[in-house]
CSV table of C-alpha atoms and ligand atoms in Angstrom, one decimal:
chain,number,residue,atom,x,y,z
A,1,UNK,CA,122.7,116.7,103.5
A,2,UNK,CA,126.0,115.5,105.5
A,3,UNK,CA,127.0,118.7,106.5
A,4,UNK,CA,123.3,118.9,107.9
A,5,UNK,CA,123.4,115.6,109.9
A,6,UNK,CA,127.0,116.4,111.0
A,7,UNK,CA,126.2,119.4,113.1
A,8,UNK,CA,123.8,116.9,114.8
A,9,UNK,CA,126.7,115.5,116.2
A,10,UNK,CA,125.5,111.8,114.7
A,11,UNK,CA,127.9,109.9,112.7
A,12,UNK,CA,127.6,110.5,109.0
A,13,UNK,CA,129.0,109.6,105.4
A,14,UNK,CA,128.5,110.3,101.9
A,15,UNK,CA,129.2,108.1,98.7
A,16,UNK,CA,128.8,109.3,95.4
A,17,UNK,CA,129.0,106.9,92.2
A,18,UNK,CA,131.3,109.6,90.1
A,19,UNK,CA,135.0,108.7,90.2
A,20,UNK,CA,134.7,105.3,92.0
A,21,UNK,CA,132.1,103.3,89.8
A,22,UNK,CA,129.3,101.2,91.0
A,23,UNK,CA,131.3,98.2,92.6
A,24,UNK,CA,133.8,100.0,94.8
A,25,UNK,CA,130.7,102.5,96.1
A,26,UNK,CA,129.0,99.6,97.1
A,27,UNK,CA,132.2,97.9,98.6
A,28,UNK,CA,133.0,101.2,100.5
A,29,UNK,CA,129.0,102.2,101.4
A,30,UNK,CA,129.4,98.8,103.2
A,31,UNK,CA,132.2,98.7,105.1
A,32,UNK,CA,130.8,102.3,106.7
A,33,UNK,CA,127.6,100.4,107.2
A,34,UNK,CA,129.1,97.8,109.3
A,35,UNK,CA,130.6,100.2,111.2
A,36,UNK,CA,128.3,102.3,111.9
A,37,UNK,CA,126.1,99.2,112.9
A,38,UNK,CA,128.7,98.1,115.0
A,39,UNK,CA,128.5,102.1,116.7
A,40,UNK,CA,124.6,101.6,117.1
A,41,UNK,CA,124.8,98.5,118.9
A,42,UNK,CA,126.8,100.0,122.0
A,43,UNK,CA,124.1,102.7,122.2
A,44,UNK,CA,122.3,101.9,125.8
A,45,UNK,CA,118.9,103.0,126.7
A,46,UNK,CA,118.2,105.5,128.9
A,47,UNK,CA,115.3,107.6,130.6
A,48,UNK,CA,114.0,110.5,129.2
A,49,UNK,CA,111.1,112.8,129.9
A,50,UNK,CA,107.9,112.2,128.2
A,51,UNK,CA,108.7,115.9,126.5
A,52,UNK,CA,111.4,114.9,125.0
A,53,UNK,CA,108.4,112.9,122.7
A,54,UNK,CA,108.2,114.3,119.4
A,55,UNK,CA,105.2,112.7,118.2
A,56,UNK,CA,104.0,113.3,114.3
A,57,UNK,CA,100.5,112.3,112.9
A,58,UNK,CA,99.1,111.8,109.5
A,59,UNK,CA,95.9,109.5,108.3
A,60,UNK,CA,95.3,107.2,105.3
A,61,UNK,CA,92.8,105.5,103.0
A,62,UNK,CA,89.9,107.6,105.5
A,63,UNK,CA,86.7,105.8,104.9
A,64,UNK,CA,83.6,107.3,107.5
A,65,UNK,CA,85.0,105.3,110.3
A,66,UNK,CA,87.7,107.3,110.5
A,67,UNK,CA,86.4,110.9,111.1
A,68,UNK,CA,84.4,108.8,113.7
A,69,UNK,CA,86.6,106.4,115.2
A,70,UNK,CA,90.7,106.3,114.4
A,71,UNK,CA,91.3,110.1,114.3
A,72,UNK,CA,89.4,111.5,117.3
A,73,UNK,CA,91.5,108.8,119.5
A,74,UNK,CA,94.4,110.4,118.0
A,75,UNK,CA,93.0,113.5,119.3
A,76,UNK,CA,92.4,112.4,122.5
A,77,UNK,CA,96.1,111.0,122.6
A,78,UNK,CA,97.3,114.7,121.5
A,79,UNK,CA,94.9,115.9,124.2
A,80,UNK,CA,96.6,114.1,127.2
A,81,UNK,CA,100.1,114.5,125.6
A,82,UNK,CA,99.7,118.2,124.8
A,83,UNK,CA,100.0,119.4,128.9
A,84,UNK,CA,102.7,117.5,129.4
A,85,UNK,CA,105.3,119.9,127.2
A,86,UNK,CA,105.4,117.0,124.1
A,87,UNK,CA,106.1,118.1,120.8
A,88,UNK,CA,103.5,117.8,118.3
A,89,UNK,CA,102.9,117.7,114.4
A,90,UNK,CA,99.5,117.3,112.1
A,91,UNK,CA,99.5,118.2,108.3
A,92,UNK,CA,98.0,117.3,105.0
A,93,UNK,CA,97.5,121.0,103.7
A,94,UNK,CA,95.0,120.0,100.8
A,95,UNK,CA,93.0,117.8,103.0
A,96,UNK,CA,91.6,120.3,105.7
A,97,UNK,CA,90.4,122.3,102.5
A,98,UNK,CA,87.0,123.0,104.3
A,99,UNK,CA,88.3,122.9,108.1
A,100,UNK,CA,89.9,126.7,107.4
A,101,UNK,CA,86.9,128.0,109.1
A,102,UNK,CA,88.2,125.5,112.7
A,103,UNK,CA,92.3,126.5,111.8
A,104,UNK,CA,92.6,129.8,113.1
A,105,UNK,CA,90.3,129.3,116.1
A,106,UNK,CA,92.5,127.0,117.3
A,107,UNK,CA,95.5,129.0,116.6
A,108,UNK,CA,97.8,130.0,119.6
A,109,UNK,CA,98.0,133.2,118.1
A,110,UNK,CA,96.6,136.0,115.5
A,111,UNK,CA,100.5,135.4,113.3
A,112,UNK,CA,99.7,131.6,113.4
A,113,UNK,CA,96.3,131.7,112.5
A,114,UNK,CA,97.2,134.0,109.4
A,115,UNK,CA,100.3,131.7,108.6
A,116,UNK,CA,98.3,128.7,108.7
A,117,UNK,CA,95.4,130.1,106.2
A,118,UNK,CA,98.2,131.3,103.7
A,119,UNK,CA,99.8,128.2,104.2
A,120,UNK,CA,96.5,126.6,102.6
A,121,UNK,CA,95.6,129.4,100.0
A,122,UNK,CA,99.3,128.9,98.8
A,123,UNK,CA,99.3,124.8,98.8
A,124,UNK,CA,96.0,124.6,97.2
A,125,UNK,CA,97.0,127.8,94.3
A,126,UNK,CA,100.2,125.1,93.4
A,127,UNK,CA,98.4,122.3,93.5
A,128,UNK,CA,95.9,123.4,91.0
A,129,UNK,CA,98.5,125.3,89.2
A,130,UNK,CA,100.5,121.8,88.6
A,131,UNK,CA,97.8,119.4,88.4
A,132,UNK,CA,96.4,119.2,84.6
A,133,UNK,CA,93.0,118.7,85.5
A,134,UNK,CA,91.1,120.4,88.8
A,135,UNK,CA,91.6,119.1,92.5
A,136,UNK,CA,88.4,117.0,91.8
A,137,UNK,CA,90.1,114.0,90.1
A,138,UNK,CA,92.2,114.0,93.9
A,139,UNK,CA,89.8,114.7,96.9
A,140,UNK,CA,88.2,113.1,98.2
A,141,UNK,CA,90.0,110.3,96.7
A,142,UNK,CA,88.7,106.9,94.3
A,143,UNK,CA,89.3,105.5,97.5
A,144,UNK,CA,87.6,107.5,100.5
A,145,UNK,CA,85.2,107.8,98.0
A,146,UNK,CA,84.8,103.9,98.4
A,147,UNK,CA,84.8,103.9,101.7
A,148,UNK,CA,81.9,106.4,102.2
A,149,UNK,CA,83.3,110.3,101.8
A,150,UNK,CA,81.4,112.3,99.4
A,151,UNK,CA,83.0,115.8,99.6
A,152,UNK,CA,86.7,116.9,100.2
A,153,UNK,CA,85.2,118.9,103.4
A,154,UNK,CA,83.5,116.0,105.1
A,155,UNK,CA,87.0,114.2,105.2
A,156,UNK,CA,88.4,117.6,106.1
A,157,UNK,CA,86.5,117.5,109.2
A,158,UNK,CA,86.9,114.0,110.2
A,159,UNK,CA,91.0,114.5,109.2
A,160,UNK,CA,90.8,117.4,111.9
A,161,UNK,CA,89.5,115.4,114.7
A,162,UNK,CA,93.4,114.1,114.7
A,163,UNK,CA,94.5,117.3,116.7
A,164,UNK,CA,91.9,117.1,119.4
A,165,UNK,CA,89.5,119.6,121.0
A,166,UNK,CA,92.2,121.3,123.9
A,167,UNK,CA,95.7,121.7,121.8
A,168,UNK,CA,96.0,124.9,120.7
A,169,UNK,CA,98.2,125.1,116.7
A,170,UNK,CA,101.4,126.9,118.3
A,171,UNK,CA,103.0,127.5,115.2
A,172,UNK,CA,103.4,127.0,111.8
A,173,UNK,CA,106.4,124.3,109.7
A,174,UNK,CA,107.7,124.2,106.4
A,175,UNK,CA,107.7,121.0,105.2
A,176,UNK,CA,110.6,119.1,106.8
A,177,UNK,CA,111.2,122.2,109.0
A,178,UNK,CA,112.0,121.4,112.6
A,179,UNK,CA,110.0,122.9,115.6
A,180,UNK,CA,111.6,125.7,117.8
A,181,UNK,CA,109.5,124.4,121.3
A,182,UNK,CA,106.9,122.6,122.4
A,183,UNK,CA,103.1,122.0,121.8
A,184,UNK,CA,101.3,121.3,118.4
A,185,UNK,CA,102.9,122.7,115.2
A,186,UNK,CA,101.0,122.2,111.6
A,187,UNK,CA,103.1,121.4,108.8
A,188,UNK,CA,102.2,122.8,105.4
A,189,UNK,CA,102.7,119.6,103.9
A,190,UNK,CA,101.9,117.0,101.3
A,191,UNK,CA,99.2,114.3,101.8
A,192,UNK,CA,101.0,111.5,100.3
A,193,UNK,CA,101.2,109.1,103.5
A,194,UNK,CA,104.8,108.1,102.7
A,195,UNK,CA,105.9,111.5,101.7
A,196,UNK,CA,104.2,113.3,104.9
A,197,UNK,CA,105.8,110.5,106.9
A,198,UNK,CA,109.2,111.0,105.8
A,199,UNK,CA,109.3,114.9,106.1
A,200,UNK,CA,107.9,114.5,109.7
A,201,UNK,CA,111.1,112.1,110.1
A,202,UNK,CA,113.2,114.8,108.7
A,203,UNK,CA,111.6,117.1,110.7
A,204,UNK,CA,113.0,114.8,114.0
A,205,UNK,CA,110.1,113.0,115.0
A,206,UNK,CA,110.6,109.7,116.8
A,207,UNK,CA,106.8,108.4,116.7
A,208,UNK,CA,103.9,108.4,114.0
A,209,UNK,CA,100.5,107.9,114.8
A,210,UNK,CA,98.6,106.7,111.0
A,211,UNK,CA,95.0,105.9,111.5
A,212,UNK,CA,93.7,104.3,108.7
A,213,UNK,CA,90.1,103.4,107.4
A,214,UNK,CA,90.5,100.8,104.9
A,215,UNK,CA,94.1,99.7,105.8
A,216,UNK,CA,96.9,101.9,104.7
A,217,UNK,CA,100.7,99.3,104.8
A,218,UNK,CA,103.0,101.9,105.0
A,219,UNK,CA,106.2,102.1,107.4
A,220,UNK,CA,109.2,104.3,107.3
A,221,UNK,CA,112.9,102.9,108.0
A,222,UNK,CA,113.4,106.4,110.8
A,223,UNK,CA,110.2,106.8,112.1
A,224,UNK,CA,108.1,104.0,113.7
A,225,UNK,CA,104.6,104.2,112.5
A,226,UNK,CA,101.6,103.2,115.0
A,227,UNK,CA,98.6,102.2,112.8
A,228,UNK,CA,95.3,102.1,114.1
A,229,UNK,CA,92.0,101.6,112.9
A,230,UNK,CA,88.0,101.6,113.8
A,231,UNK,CA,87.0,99.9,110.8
A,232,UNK,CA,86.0,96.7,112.0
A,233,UNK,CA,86.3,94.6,108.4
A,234,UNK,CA,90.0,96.3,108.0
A,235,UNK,CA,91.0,95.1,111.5
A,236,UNK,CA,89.8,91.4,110.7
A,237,UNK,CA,91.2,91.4,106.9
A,238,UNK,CA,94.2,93.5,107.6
A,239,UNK,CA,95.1,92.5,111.1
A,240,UNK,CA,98.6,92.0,110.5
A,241,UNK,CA,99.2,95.6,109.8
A,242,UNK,CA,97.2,97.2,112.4
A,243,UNK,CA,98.6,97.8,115.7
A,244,UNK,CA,95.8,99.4,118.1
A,245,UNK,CA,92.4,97.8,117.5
A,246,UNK,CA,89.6,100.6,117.9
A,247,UNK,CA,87.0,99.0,116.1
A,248,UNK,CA,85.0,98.9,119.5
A,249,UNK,CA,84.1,102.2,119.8
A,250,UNK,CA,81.9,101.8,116.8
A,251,UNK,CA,80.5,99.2,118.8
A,252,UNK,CA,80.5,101.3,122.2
A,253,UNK,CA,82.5,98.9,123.6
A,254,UNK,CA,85.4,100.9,123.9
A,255,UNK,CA,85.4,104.8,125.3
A,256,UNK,CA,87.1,107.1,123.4
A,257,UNK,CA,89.3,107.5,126.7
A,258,UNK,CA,90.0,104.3,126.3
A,259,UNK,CA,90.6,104.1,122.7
A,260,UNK,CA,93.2,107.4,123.5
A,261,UNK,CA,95.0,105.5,126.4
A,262,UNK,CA,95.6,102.1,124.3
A,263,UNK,CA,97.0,104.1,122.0
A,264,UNK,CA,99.2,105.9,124.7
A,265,UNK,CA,100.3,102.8,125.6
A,266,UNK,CA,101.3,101.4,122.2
A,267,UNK,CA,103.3,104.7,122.1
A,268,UNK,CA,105.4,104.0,124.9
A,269,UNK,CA,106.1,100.3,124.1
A,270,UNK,CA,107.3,101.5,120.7
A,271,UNK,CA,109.4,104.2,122.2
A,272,UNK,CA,110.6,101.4,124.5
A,273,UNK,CA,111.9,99.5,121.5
A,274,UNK,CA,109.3,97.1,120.5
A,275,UNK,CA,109.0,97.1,116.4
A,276,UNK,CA,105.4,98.4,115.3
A,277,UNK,CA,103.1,96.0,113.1
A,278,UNK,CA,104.9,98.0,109.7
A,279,UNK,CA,108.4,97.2,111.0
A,280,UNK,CA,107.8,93.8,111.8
A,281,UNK,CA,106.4,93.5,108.6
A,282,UNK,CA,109.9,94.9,107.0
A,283,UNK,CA,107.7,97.9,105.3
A,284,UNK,CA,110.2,101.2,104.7
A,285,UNK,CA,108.9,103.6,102.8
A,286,UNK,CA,110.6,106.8,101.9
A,287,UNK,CA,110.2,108.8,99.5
A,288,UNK,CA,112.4,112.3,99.4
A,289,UNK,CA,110.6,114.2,96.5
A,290,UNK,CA,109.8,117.5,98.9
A,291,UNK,CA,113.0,117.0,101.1
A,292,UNK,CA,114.8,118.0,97.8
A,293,UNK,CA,112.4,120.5,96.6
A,294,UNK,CA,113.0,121.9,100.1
A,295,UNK,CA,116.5,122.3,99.8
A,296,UNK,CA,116.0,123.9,96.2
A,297,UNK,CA,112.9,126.3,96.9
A,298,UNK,CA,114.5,130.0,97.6
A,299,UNK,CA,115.0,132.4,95.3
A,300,UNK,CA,117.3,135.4,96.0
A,301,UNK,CA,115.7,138.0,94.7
A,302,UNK,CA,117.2,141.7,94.2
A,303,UNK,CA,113.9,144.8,93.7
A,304,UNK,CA,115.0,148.3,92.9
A,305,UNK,CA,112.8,150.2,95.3
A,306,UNK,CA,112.2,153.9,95.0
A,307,UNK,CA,112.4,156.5,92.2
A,308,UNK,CA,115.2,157.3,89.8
A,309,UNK,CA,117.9,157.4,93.0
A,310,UNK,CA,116.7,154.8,94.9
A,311,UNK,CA,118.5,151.0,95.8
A,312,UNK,CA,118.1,147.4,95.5
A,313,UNK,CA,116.3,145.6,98.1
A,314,UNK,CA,116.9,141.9,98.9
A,315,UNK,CA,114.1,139.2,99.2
A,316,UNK,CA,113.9,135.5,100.0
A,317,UNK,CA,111.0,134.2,97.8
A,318,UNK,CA,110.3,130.2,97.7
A,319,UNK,CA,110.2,128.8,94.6
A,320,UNK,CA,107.7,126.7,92.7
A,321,UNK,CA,106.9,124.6,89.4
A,322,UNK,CA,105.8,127.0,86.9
A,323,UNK,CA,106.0,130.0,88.7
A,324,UNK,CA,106.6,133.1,86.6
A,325,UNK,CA,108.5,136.8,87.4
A,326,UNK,CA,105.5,138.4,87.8
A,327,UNK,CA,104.4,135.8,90.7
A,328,UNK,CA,107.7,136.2,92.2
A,329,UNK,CA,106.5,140.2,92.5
A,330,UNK,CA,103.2,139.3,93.4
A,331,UNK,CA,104.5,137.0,96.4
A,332,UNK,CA,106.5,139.7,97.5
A,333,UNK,CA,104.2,142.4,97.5
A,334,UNK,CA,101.5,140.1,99.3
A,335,UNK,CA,103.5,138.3,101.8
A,336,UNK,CA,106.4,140.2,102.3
A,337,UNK,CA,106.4,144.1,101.6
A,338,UNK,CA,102.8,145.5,100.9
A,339,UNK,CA,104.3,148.9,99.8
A,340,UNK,CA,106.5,147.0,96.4
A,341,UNK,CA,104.3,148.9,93.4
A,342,UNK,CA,104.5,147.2,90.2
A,343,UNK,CA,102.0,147.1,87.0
A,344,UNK,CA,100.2,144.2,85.3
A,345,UNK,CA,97.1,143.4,83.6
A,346,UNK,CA,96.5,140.7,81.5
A,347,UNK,CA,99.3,138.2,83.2
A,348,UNK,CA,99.7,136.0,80.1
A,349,UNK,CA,102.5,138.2,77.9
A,350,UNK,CA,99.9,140.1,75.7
A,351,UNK,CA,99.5,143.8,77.0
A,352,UNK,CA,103.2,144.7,78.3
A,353,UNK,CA,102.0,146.4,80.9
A,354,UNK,CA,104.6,144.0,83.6
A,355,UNK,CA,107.1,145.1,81.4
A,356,UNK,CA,110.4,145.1,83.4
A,357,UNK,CA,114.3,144.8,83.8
A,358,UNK,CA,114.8,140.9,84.7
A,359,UNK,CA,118.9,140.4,85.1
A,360,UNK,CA,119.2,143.9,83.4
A,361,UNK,CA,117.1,142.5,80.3
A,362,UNK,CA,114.1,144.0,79.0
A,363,UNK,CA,111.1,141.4,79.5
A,364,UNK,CA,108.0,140.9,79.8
A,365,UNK,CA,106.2,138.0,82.8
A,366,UNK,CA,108.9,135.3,82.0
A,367,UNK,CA,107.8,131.3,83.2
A,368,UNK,CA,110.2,129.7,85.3
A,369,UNK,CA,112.8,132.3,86.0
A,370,UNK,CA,115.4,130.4,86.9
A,371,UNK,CA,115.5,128.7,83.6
A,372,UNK,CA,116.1,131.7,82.3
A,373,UNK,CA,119.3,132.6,82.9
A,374,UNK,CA,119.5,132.9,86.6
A,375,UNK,CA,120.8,129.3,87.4
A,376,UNK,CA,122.2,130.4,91.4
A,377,UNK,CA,118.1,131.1,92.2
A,378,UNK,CA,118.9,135.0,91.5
A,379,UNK,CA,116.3,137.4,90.6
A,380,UNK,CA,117.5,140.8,89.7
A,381,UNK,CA,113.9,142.9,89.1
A,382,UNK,CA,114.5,146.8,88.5
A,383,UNK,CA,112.3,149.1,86.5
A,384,UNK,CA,112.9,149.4,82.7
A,385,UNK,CA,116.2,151.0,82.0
A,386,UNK,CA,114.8,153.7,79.4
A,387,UNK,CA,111.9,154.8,81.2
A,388,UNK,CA,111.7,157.4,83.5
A,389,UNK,CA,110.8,155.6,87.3
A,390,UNK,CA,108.0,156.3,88.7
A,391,UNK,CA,108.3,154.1,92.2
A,392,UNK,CA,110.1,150.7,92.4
A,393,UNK,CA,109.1,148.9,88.8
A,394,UNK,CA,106.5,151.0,87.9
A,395,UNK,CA,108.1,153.8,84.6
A,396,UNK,CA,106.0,156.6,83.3
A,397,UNK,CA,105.2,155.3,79.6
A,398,UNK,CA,103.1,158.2,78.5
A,399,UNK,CA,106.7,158.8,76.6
A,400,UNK,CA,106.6,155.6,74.8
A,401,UNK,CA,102.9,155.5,74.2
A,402,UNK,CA,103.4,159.4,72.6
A,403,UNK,CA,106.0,158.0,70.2
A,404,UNK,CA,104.0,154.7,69.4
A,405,UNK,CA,100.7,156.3,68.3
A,406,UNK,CA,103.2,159.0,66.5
A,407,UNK,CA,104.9,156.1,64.4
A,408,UNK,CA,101.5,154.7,64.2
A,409,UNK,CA,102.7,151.2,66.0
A,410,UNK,CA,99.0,150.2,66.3
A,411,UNK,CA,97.0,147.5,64.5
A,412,UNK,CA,94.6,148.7,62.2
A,413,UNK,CA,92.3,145.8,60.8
A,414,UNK,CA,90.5,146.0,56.9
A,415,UNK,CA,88.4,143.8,57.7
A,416,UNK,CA,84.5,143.7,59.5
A,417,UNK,CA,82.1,141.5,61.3
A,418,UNK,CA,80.4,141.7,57.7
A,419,UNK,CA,82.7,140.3,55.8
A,420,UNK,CA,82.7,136.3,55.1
A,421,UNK,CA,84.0,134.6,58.2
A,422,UNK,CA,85.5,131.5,56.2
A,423,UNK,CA,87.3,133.5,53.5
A,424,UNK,CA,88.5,135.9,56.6
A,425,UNK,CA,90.6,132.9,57.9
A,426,UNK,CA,90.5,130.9,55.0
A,427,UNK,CA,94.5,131.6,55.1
A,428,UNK,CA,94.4,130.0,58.9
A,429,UNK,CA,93.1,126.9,57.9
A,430,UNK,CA,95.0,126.2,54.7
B,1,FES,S1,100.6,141.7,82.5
B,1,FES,FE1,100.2,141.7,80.4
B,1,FES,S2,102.1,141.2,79.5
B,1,FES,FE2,102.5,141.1,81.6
């Protein structure tokens, strides 16, 4: 991480416990700090383009005012921002489960539009694939649900309204991964408001725009964070915490033009230097959970491609809880080279069929490969040594099955559906 920030050309230093203790960390941590401050305070002000913005959003606790109020006046911000060469960033993969039909229309481009759908069949597959239960104990959430949502794809669509109706997505981000140009980029991203807040701040953002429903008190210690709200009962119990009053437009006292420019011009006060409502309140949440996953999710993976004289071919592959070999092929033959033949079946370890050479071992679809003797993130995948090779993994087993059924290597029960089920597996339940 300090090499990272070094190359920025910012001052940077690292401190680590081991060797020193506690105390003197601390003593040393702070003498840096003081000088760092003291570095900070000669920094002077000075004009910059408006696209030199880079201007992040993300919502939270949605209730039905903000489909209807808070995020289309983030949308109308985007909108007038957008022309004008700023850089942009929306999110919150899980939450526009339902708005995948409105993605790719608004993608730049046909790459985009495909990226951005994958990113959202990919978040939701590990989402469900780590959560014990199903997505329904998390979207819409106790919460929204409170304030009025009844279906994940209601607040889906009122989450969307953030990015307006005239910015096209230009590209697609990793989380924490910092844009290449200009216009509005979609981060596949968590939708944990102080998580999402903190990779757009890694990302390089400098402004946050949170609309909120039923008040939402988050802040971040990088990235002032603009709250706004339409709920009127929020804005009159949590007033302290909310920055840009919209309540009136449920009222239609208030334009959303209106609503778009006060926001605007809450944006450049804050870039200006004035501390937002979360600041002032000394709120600094941070949390770096998928900054580190980040920096830990590749796997270099080696795939014997061809027949018995072919070569190893190297792919990147990102990495995930509970992922297993045989999804590290599957990525790779669905995202990265459609041509990669393999063989599977029953995916859980019971037919052999995925049989392969993982780190020149026989094995069969192995969980968390790099638990399993490949601590550096390698992968070595070939075909099974004793096989003859068809293409890539896939061996010819007629061989092996010929010798199986001759040493008769197959199950053969005594046993019938007529027999007594209880004595059958009386022995099981002893
Ligand atoms: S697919 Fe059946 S054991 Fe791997």
């Amino acid at each position: 991480m300090v090499e990272g920030i070094k190359q920025t050309g910012k001052p940077v230093f690292g401190f680590g416990i081991e060797g020193h203790g506690d105390h003197e960390t601390i003593r040393r941590a702070s003498q840096k700090a003081k000088e760092l401050l003291q570095w900070a305070s000669e920094l002077r002000r000075e004009q910059r383009p408006l696209k030199d913005l880079w201007v992040s959003t993300k919502c939270g606790e949605s209730d039905t005012t903000s489909g209807c109020g808070a995020n289309p006046t983030v949308g109308n911000a985007f909108d007038k921002l957008y022309p004008h060469g700023v850089t942009l960033v929306f999110g919150e993969t899980t939450e526009l489960t339902g708005a995948s039909t409105w993605s790719p229309r608004a993608a730049g481009t046909t790459q985009c539009a495909r990226s951005s759908s994958s990113c959202s069949t990919a978040t939701r597959k590990s989402s469900i694939a780590t959560r014990p239960a199903n997505l329904m104990d998390s979207q819409p959430t106790k919460g929204n649900i409170a304030g009025g949502l009844t279906t994940i794809e209601e607040k889906a669509l009122g989450n969307i309204q953030k990015i307006g109706r005239k910015c096209l997505v230009d590209g697609v981000l990793d989380k924490a991964e910092t844009p290449t140009g200009p216009g509005l980029w979609f981060m596949d991203s968590s939708s944990a408001a102080a998580e999402m807040v903190t990779l757009c701040a890694a990302a390089g953002y400098v402004v946050h725009f949170f609309p909120t429903g039923q008040g939402n008190v988050i802040g971040n210690p990088i990235l002032p964070v603009i709250k706004l709200c339409a709920n009127p009962r929020t804005v009159r119990t949590m007033s302290e915490h909310i920055d840009v009053d919209v309540s009136g437009l449920l009222r239609k006292e208030l334009t959303p033009d209106q609503a778009g420019d006060q926001l605007l011009e809450c944006m450049f006060r804050t870039a200006n230097g004035r501390l937002t409502a979360a600041e002032a309140l000394g709120h600094r949440e941070f949390v770096l959970n998928a900054v580190i996953r980040v920096g830990l999710s590749t796997l270099a993976v080696e795939v014997w491609r061809g027949g018995a004289q072919g070569a190893f071919q190297s792919f990147e592959v990102p990495r995930h809880p509970s992922q297993t070999v045989l999804d590290v092929v599957t990525y790779i033959q669905r995202s990265l080279d459609a041509t990669l033949a393999y063989r599977f079946a029953c995916r859980v370890g019971m037919c052999g069929s995925c049989a392969m050479s993982v780190n020149w071992r026989a094995a069969l679809d192995l969980p968390d490969p790099c638990r399993q003797g490949c601590p550096e993130n390698k992968l070595v995948i070939g075909p099974l040594r004793n096989l003859p090779v068809i293409r890539d993994l896939v061996t010819d087993m007629r061989g092996f099955f010929d010798k199986w059924a001759r040493a008769k290597g197959s199950f053969e029960g005594t046993k019938t559906k007529r027999d007594d089920f209880r004595a059958r597996t009386a022995r099981f339940r002893r």
